[in-house]
Short mmCIF file of C-alpha atoms in Angstrom, two decimals:
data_model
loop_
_atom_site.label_atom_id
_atom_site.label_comp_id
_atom_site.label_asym_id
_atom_site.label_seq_id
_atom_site.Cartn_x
_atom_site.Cartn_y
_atom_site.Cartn_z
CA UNK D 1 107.55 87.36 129.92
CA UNK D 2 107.06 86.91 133.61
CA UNK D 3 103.53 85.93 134.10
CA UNK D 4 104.35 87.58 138.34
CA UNK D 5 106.20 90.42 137.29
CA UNK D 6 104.19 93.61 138.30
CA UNK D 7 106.31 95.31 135.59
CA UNK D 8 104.11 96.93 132.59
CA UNK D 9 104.30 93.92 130.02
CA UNK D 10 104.63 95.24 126.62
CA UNK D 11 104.47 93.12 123.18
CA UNK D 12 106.18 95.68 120.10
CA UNK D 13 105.01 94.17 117.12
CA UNK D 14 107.09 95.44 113.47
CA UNK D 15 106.91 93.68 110.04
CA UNK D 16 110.81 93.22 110.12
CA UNK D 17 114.05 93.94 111.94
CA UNK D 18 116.42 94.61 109.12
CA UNK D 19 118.21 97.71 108.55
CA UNK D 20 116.22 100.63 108.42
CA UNK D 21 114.51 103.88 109.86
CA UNK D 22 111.71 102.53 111.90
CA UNK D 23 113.47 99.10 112.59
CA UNK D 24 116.16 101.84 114.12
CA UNK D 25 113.68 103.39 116.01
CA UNK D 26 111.79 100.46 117.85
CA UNK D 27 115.57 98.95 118.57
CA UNK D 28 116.55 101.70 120.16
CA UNK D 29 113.24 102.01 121.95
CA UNK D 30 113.11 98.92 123.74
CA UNK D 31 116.42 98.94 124.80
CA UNK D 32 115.77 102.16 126.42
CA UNK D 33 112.42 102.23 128.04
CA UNK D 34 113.06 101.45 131.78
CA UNK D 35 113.57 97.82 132.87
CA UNK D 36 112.26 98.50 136.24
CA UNK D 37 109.25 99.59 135.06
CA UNK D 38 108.52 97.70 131.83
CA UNK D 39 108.90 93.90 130.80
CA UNK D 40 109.21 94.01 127.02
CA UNK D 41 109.15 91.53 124.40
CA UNK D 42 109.36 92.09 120.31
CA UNK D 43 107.27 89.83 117.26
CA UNK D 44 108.22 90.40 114.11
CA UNK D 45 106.97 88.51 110.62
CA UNK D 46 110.18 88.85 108.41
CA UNK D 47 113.96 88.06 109.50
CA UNK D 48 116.61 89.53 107.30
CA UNK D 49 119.76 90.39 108.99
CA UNK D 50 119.83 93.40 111.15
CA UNK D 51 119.03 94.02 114.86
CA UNK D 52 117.56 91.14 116.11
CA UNK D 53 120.92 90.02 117.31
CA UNK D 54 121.02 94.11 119.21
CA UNK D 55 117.66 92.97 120.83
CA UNK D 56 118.53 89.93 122.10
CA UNK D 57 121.52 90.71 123.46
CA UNK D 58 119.94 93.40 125.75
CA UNK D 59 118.21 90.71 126.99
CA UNK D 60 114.95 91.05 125.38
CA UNK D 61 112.82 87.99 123.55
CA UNK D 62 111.76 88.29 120.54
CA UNK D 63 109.67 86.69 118.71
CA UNK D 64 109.35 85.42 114.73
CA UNK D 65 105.92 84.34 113.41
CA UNK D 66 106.62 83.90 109.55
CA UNK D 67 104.25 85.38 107.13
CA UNK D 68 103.95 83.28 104.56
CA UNK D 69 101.21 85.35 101.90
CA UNK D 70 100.25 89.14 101.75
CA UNK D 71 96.48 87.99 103.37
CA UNK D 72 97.90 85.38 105.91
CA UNK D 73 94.79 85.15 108.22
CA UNK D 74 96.62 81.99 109.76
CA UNK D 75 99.21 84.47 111.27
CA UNK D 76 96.59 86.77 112.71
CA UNK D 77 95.69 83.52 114.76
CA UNK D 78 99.34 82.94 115.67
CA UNK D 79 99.94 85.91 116.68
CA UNK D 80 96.92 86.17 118.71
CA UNK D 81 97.83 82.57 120.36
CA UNK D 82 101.05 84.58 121.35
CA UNK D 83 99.52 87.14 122.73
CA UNK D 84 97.69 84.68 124.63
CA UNK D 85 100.70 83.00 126.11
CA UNK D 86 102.58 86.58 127.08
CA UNK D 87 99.96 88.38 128.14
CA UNK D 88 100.60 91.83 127.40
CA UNK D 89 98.88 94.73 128.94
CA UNK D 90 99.74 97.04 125.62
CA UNK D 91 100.57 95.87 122.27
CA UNK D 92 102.62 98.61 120.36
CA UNK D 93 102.34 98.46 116.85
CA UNK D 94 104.88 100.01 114.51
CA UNK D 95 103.77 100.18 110.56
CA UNK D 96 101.01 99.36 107.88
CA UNK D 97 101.74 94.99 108.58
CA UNK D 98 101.63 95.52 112.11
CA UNK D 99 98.40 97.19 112.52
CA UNK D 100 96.97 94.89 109.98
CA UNK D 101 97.31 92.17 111.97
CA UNK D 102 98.34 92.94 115.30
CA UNK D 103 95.00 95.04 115.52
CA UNK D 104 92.68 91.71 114.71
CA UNK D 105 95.02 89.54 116.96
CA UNK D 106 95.14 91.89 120.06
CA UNK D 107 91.35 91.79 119.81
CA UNK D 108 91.32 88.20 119.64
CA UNK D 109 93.63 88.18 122.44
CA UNK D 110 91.38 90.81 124.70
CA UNK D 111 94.70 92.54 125.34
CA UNK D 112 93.67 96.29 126.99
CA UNK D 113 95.96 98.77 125.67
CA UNK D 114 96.73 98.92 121.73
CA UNK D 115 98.76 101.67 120.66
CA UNK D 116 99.89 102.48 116.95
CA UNK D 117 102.98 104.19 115.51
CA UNK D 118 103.27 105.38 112.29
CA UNK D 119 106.20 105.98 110.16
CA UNK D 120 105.70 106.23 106.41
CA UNK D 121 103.15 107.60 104.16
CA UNK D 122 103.00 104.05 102.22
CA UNK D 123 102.68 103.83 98.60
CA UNK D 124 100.07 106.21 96.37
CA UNK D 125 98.81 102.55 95.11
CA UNK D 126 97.90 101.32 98.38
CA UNK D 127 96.15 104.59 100.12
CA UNK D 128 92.37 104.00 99.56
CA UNK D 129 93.57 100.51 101.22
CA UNK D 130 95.18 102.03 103.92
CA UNK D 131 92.05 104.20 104.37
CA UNK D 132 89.97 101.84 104.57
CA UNK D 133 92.22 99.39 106.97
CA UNK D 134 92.84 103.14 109.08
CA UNK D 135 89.23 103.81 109.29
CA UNK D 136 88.49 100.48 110.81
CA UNK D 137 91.31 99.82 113.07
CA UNK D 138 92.08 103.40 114.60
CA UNK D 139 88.77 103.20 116.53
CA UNK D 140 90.36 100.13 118.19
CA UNK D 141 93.86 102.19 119.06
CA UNK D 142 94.08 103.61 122.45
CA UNK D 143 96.69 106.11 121.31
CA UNK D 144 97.75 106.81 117.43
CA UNK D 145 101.15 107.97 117.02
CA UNK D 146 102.61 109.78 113.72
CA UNK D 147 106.06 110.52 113.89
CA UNK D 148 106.19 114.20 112.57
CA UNK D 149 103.57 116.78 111.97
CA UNK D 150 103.48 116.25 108.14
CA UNK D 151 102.92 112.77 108.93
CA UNK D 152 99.73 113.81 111.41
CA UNK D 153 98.74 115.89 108.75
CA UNK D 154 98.64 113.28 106.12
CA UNK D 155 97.13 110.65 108.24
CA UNK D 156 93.91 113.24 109.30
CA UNK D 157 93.77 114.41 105.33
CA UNK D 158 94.22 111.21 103.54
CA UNK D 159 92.76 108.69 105.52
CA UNK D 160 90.04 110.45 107.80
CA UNK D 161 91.46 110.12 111.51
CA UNK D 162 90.23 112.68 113.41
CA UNK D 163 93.19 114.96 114.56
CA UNK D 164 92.27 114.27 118.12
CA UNK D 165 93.52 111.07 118.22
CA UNK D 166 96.70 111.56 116.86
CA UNK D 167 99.49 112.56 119.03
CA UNK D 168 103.21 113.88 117.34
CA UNK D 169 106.36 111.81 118.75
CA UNK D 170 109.65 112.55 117.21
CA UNK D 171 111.81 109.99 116.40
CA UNK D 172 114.72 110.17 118.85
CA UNK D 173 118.62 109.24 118.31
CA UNK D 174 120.93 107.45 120.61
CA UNK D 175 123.31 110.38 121.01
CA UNK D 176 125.74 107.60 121.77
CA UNK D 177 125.84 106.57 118.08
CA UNK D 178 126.71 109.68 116.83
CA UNK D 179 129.64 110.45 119.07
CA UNK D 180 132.22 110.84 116.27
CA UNK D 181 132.12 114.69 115.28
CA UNK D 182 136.11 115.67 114.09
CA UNK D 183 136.45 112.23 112.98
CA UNK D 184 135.95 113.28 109.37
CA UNK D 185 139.25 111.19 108.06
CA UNK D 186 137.91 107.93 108.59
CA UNK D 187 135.74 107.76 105.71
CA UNK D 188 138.47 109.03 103.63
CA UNK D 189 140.64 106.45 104.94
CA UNK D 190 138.21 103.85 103.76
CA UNK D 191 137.81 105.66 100.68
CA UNK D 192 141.44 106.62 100.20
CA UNK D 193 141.29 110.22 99.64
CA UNK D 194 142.95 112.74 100.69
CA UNK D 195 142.15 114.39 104.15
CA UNK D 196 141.82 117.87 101.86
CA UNK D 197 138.77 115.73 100.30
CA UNK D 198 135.04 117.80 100.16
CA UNK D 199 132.56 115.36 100.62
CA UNK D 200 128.87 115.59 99.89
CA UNK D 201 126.97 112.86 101.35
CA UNK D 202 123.74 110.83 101.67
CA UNK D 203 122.73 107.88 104.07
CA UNK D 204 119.57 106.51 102.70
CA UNK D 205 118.20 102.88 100.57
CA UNK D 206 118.68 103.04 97.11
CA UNK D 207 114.52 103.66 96.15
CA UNK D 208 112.82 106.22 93.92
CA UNK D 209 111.15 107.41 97.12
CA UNK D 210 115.01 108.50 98.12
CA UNK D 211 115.44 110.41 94.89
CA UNK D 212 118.84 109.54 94.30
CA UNK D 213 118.84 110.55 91.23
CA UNK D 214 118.45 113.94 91.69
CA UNK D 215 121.32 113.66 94.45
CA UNK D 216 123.70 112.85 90.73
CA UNK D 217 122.08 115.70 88.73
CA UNK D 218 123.36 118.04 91.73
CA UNK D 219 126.71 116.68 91.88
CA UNK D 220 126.87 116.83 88.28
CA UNK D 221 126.54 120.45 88.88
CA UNK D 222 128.90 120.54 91.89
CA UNK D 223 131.96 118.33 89.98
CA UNK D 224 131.61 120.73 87.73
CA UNK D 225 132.33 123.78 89.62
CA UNK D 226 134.79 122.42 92.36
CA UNK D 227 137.75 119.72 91.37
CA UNK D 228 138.07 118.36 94.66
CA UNK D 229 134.46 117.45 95.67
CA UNK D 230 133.69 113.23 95.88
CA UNK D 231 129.92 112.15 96.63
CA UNK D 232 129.28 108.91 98.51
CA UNK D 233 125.56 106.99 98.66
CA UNK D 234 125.65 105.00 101.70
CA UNK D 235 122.88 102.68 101.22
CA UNK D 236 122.04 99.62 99.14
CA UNK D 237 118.67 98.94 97.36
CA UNK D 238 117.25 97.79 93.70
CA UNK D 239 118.24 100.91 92.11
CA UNK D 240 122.38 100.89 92.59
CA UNK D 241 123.02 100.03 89.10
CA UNK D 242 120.89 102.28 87.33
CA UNK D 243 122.64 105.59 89.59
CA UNK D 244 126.12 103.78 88.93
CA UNK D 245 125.03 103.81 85.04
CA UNK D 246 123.81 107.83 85.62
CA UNK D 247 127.02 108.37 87.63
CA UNK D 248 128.94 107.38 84.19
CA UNK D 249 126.47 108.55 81.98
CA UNK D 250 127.47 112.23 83.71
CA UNK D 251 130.78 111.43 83.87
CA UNK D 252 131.19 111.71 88.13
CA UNK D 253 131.83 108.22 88.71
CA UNK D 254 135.15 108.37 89.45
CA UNK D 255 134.29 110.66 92.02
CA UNK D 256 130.81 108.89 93.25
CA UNK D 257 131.37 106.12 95.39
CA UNK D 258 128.54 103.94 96.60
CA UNK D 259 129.34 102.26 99.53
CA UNK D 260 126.35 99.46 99.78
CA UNK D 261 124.72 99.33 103.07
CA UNK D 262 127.01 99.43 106.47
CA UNK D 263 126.64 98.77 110.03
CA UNK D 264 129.03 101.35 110.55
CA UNK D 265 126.65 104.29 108.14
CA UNK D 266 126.96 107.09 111.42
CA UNK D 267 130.35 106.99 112.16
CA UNK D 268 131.57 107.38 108.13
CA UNK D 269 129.06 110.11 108.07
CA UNK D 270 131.05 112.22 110.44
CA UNK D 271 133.38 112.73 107.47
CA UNK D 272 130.64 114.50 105.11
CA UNK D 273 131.16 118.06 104.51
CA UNK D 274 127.44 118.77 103.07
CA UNK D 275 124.52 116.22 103.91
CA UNK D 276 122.73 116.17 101.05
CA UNK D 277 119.25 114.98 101.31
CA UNK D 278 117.12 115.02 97.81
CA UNK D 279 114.00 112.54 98.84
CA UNK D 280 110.78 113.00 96.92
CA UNK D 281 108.97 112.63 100.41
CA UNK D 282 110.00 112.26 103.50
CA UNK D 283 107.94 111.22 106.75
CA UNK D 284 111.19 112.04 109.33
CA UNK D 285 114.27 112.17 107.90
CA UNK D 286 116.31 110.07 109.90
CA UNK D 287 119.53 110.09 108.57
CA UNK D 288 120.06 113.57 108.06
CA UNK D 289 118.94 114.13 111.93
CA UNK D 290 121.70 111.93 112.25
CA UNK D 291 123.76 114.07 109.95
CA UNK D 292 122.88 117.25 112.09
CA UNK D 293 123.80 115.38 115.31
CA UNK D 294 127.50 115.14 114.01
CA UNK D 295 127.52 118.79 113.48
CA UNK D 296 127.08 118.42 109.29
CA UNK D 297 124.96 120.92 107.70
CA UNK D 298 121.94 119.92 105.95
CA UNK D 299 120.90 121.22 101.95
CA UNK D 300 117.58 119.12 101.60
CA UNK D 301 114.24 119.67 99.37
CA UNK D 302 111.57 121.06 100.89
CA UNK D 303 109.62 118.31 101.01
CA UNK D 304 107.40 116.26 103.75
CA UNK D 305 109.19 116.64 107.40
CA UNK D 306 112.17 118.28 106.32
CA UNK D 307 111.21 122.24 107.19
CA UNK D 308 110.40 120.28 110.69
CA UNK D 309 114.03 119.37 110.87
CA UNK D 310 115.74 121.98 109.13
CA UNK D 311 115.38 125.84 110.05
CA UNK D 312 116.68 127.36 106.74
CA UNK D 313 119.44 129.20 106.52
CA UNK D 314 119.90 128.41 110.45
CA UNK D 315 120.68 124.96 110.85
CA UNK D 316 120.90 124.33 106.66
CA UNK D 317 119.65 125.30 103.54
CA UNK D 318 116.09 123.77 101.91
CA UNK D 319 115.27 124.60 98.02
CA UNK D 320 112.43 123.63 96.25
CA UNK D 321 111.46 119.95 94.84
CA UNK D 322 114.14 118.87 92.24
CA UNK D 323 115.84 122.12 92.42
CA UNK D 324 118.76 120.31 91.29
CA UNK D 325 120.24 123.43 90.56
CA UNK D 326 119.41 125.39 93.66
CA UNK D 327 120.30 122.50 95.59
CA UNK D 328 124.09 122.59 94.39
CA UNK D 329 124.20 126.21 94.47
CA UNK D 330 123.85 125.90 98.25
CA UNK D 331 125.96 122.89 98.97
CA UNK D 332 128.82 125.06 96.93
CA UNK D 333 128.23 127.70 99.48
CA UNK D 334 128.78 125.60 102.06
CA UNK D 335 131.58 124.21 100.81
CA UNK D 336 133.83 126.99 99.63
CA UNK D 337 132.74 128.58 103.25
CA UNK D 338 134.66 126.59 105.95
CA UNK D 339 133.35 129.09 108.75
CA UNK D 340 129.72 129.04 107.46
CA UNK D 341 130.15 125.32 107.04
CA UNK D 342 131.42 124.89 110.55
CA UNK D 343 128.88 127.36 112.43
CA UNK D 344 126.09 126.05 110.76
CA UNK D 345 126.46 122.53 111.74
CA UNK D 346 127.31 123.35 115.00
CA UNK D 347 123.89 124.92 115.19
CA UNK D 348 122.11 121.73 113.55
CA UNK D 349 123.31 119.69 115.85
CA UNK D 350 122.32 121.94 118.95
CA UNK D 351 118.96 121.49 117.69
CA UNK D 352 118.95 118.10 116.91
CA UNK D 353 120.13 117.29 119.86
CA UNK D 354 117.41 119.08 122.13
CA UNK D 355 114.47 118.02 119.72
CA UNK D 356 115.68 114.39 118.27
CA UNK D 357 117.66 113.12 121.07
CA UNK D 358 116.69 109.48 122.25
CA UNK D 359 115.64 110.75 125.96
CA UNK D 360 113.41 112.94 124.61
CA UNK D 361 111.86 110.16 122.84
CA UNK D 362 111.56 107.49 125.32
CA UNK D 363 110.15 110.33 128.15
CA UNK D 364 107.53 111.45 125.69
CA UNK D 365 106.72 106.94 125.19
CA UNK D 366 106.88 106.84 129.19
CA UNK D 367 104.15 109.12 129.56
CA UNK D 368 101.94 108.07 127.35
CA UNK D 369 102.48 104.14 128.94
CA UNK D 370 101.75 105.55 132.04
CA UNK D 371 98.74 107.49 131.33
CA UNK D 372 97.34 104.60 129.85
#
C-alpha cells in the first residue's frame, strides 16, 4: 500500500482463502470495488489452495500471518504490526477468526474505520462464545454487516446486537461466472451420459450442516419413479464416503456421481435440470443463487435464507425440513414438466440477477465506505 496514495486504503482480513462461500465473496469483492477510488490489500491466517493466486493476479497484495494455536495472542500482535506498516483507514473483517483478532489488532493499531461481515451462524457449541466475543467487539465495529435477514435476525436474537447496528448486504455473483445457460451437455460429457440425461444437482462441501444425506433419501425416491434421472454432489468434504456407502446402501450409486470439489463447479452446473438444495441451515445459499443465475429451478428446505432466495412456486419450490418426500415430489414435477421446468428458471434467474448480482453488491459496499 501506497503510503501517498489519496485512495481509501482498505486491509480485508478472512481466516482463509480456500474454496468456499465467503472466500468467494471477499475475492470477488476486492477485485471489484473501484481502483480509482480504493487501494486494497487482503491478510489471511490459513493458505490452502484456492484464490489467492485470483487475488494476486488482479494485482492486489495479500498478506499470510500463520496462526499457529486456536488462542494465538502472538498473531493479534502481528497482525497489528501489519496494520501498522499499511496503514489502513478501514479494516474489513469477514468471519468469527477475523473479528477475533482483527478487532484487538485494529485497536492496537488505532486504525479509524472497522467494519464486520458476517456469514455463518457458527456452530451450536461455540454460540455463548460467540456471544460473548459479539458483545464485546461489536461496540468497537463502525458498521456490522449480516449477509441475509435470517442472518440479522440470528445475530440480534442469539447474541444481543442491537438491530440498529446491523445493516443486510446480499451476497452478490459475478454474472460473468455464470454465463453458460444452454450449455447443459458439458457435464454430461464429463459424465458420459446421454444428452437425454435428467439431472438433479447440488454444489455444496460434503458437511452435516449441507445435509447431504437427505439430498440421497430424495433421490432414492426420485430413481425410483423416473429411470433416466442421475444425481451429482459437486463438492468434497469429510463426509464423501459415508454418502458413497448410503448411495449403495439405497442402491443409486450407479446413478450418483460425486464429483469432488472443482474449479470449474458453475459452468457443470448449467447442465442440472433440478437444483436441489437440502441444507439443515443455511445463512445465504450461495450456490443455488448461482443455480438460479443459470436459469435452473430451485426445490430447497425451508430453512434459514432460503424463502429470501426462493419465491415458492415462482422462482422454485421450498418444502418443509427433511421433507424428503415432499422434496422429490417437487423435483419430479419439475422434471417430467419441460415447460414448467424451463419458465421457472427463467424466472429464478431474473430475480437473481436483479437481487444477487455482483454490482449490486459492490454499490451497496461503496456506500457504506463512503459514508464512513
Amino acid at each position: 500500500m501506497s503510503r501517498n496514495s489519496r485512495r481509501t486504503r482498505i486491509l480485508f482480513v478472512i481466516h482463509s482463502l480456500g474454496y468456499g462461500g465467503a472466500e468467494r465473496v471477499l475475492t470477488d469483492l476486492v477485485k471489484n470495488l473501484d481502483s480509482r477510488a480504493y487501494e486494497i490489500a487482503v491478510c489471511t491466517f490459513y493458505d490452502p489452495p484456492g484464490f489467492r493466486t485470483e487475488i494476486e493476479e488482479a494485482n492486489i497484495e495479500v498478506h499470510f500471518l500463520e496462526k499457529k494455536r486456536r488462542l494465538d495472542v502472538a498473531l493479534v500482535v502481528r497482525l497489528a504490526r501489519l496494520m501498522r506498516k499499511l496503514k489502513p483507514d478501514v479494516v474489513s473483517m469477514h468471519c468469527r477468526d477475523a473479528f477475533n483478532i482483527g478487532t484487538p489488532a485494529s485497536m492496537l493499531a488505532r486504525i479509524p474505520t472497522r467494519i464486520a461481515t458476517e456469514h455463518s451462524v457458527g456452530s451450536g457449541r461455540s454460540q455463548f462464545l460467540n456471544r460473548l466475543a459479539f458483545t464485546f467487539f461489536s461496540r468497537r465495529w463502525n458498521a456490522t454487516i449480516a449477509v441475509s435477514q435470517f442472518l440479522k435476525d440470528f445475530m440480534v436474537q442469539t447474541w444481543g446486537i442491537p438491530t440498529s447496528r446491523i445493516r443486510v448486504i446480499y451476497n452478490g455473483i459475478d454474472l460473468g461466472r455464470v454465463d453458460y445457460v444452454g450449455d447443459r451437455n458439458e457435464l454430461r460429457r464429463v459424465l458420459g451420459l446421454s444428452s437425454q440425461a435428467l439431472i438433479v444437482g447440488n454444489v455444496g462441501t460434503l458437511k452435516i450442516e449441507k445435509g447431504h444425506g437427505a439430498f440421497l433419501e430424495a433421490a432414492s425416491r426420485i430413481a425410483s419413479k423416473n429411470e433416466a434421472v442421475h444425481f451429482v454432489m459437486i463438492g468434497d468434504g469429510p463426509l464423501m464416503n459415508d454418502l458413497a456407502d448410503q448411495a449403495r446402501q439405497l442402491g443409486i450409486s450407479s446413478r450418483t456421481h460425486f464429483m469432488g470439489a472443482r474449479t470449474d463447479a458453475v459452468r457443470l452446473a448449467a447442465g442440472f435440470d433440478v437444483f436441489l438444495s437440502t441444507s439443515n441451515v443455511e445463512t445465504f445459499g450461495l450456490a443455488a443463487v448461482e443455480a438460479m443465475l443459470l436459469g435452473v429451478p430451485i426445490v430447497g428446505f425451508d430453512v434459514g435464507s432460503m424463502r429470501e432466495i426462493v419465491t415458492d412456486k415462482e422462482n422454485g419450490f421450498l418444502v418443509s425440513p427433511r421433507d424428503t418426500s415432499g422434496a422429490a415430489e417437487r423435483v419430479l414435477s419439475l422434471l417430467e414438466d419441460a415447460y414448467l421446468r424451463e419458465s421457472m428458471g427463467k424466472r429464478a434467474r431474473v430475480s437473481a440477477e436483479s437481487r444477487f448480482s455482483l454490482p449490486v453488491m459492490i454499490d451497496h459496499y461503496s456506500q457504506l465506505l463512503s459514508a464512513r
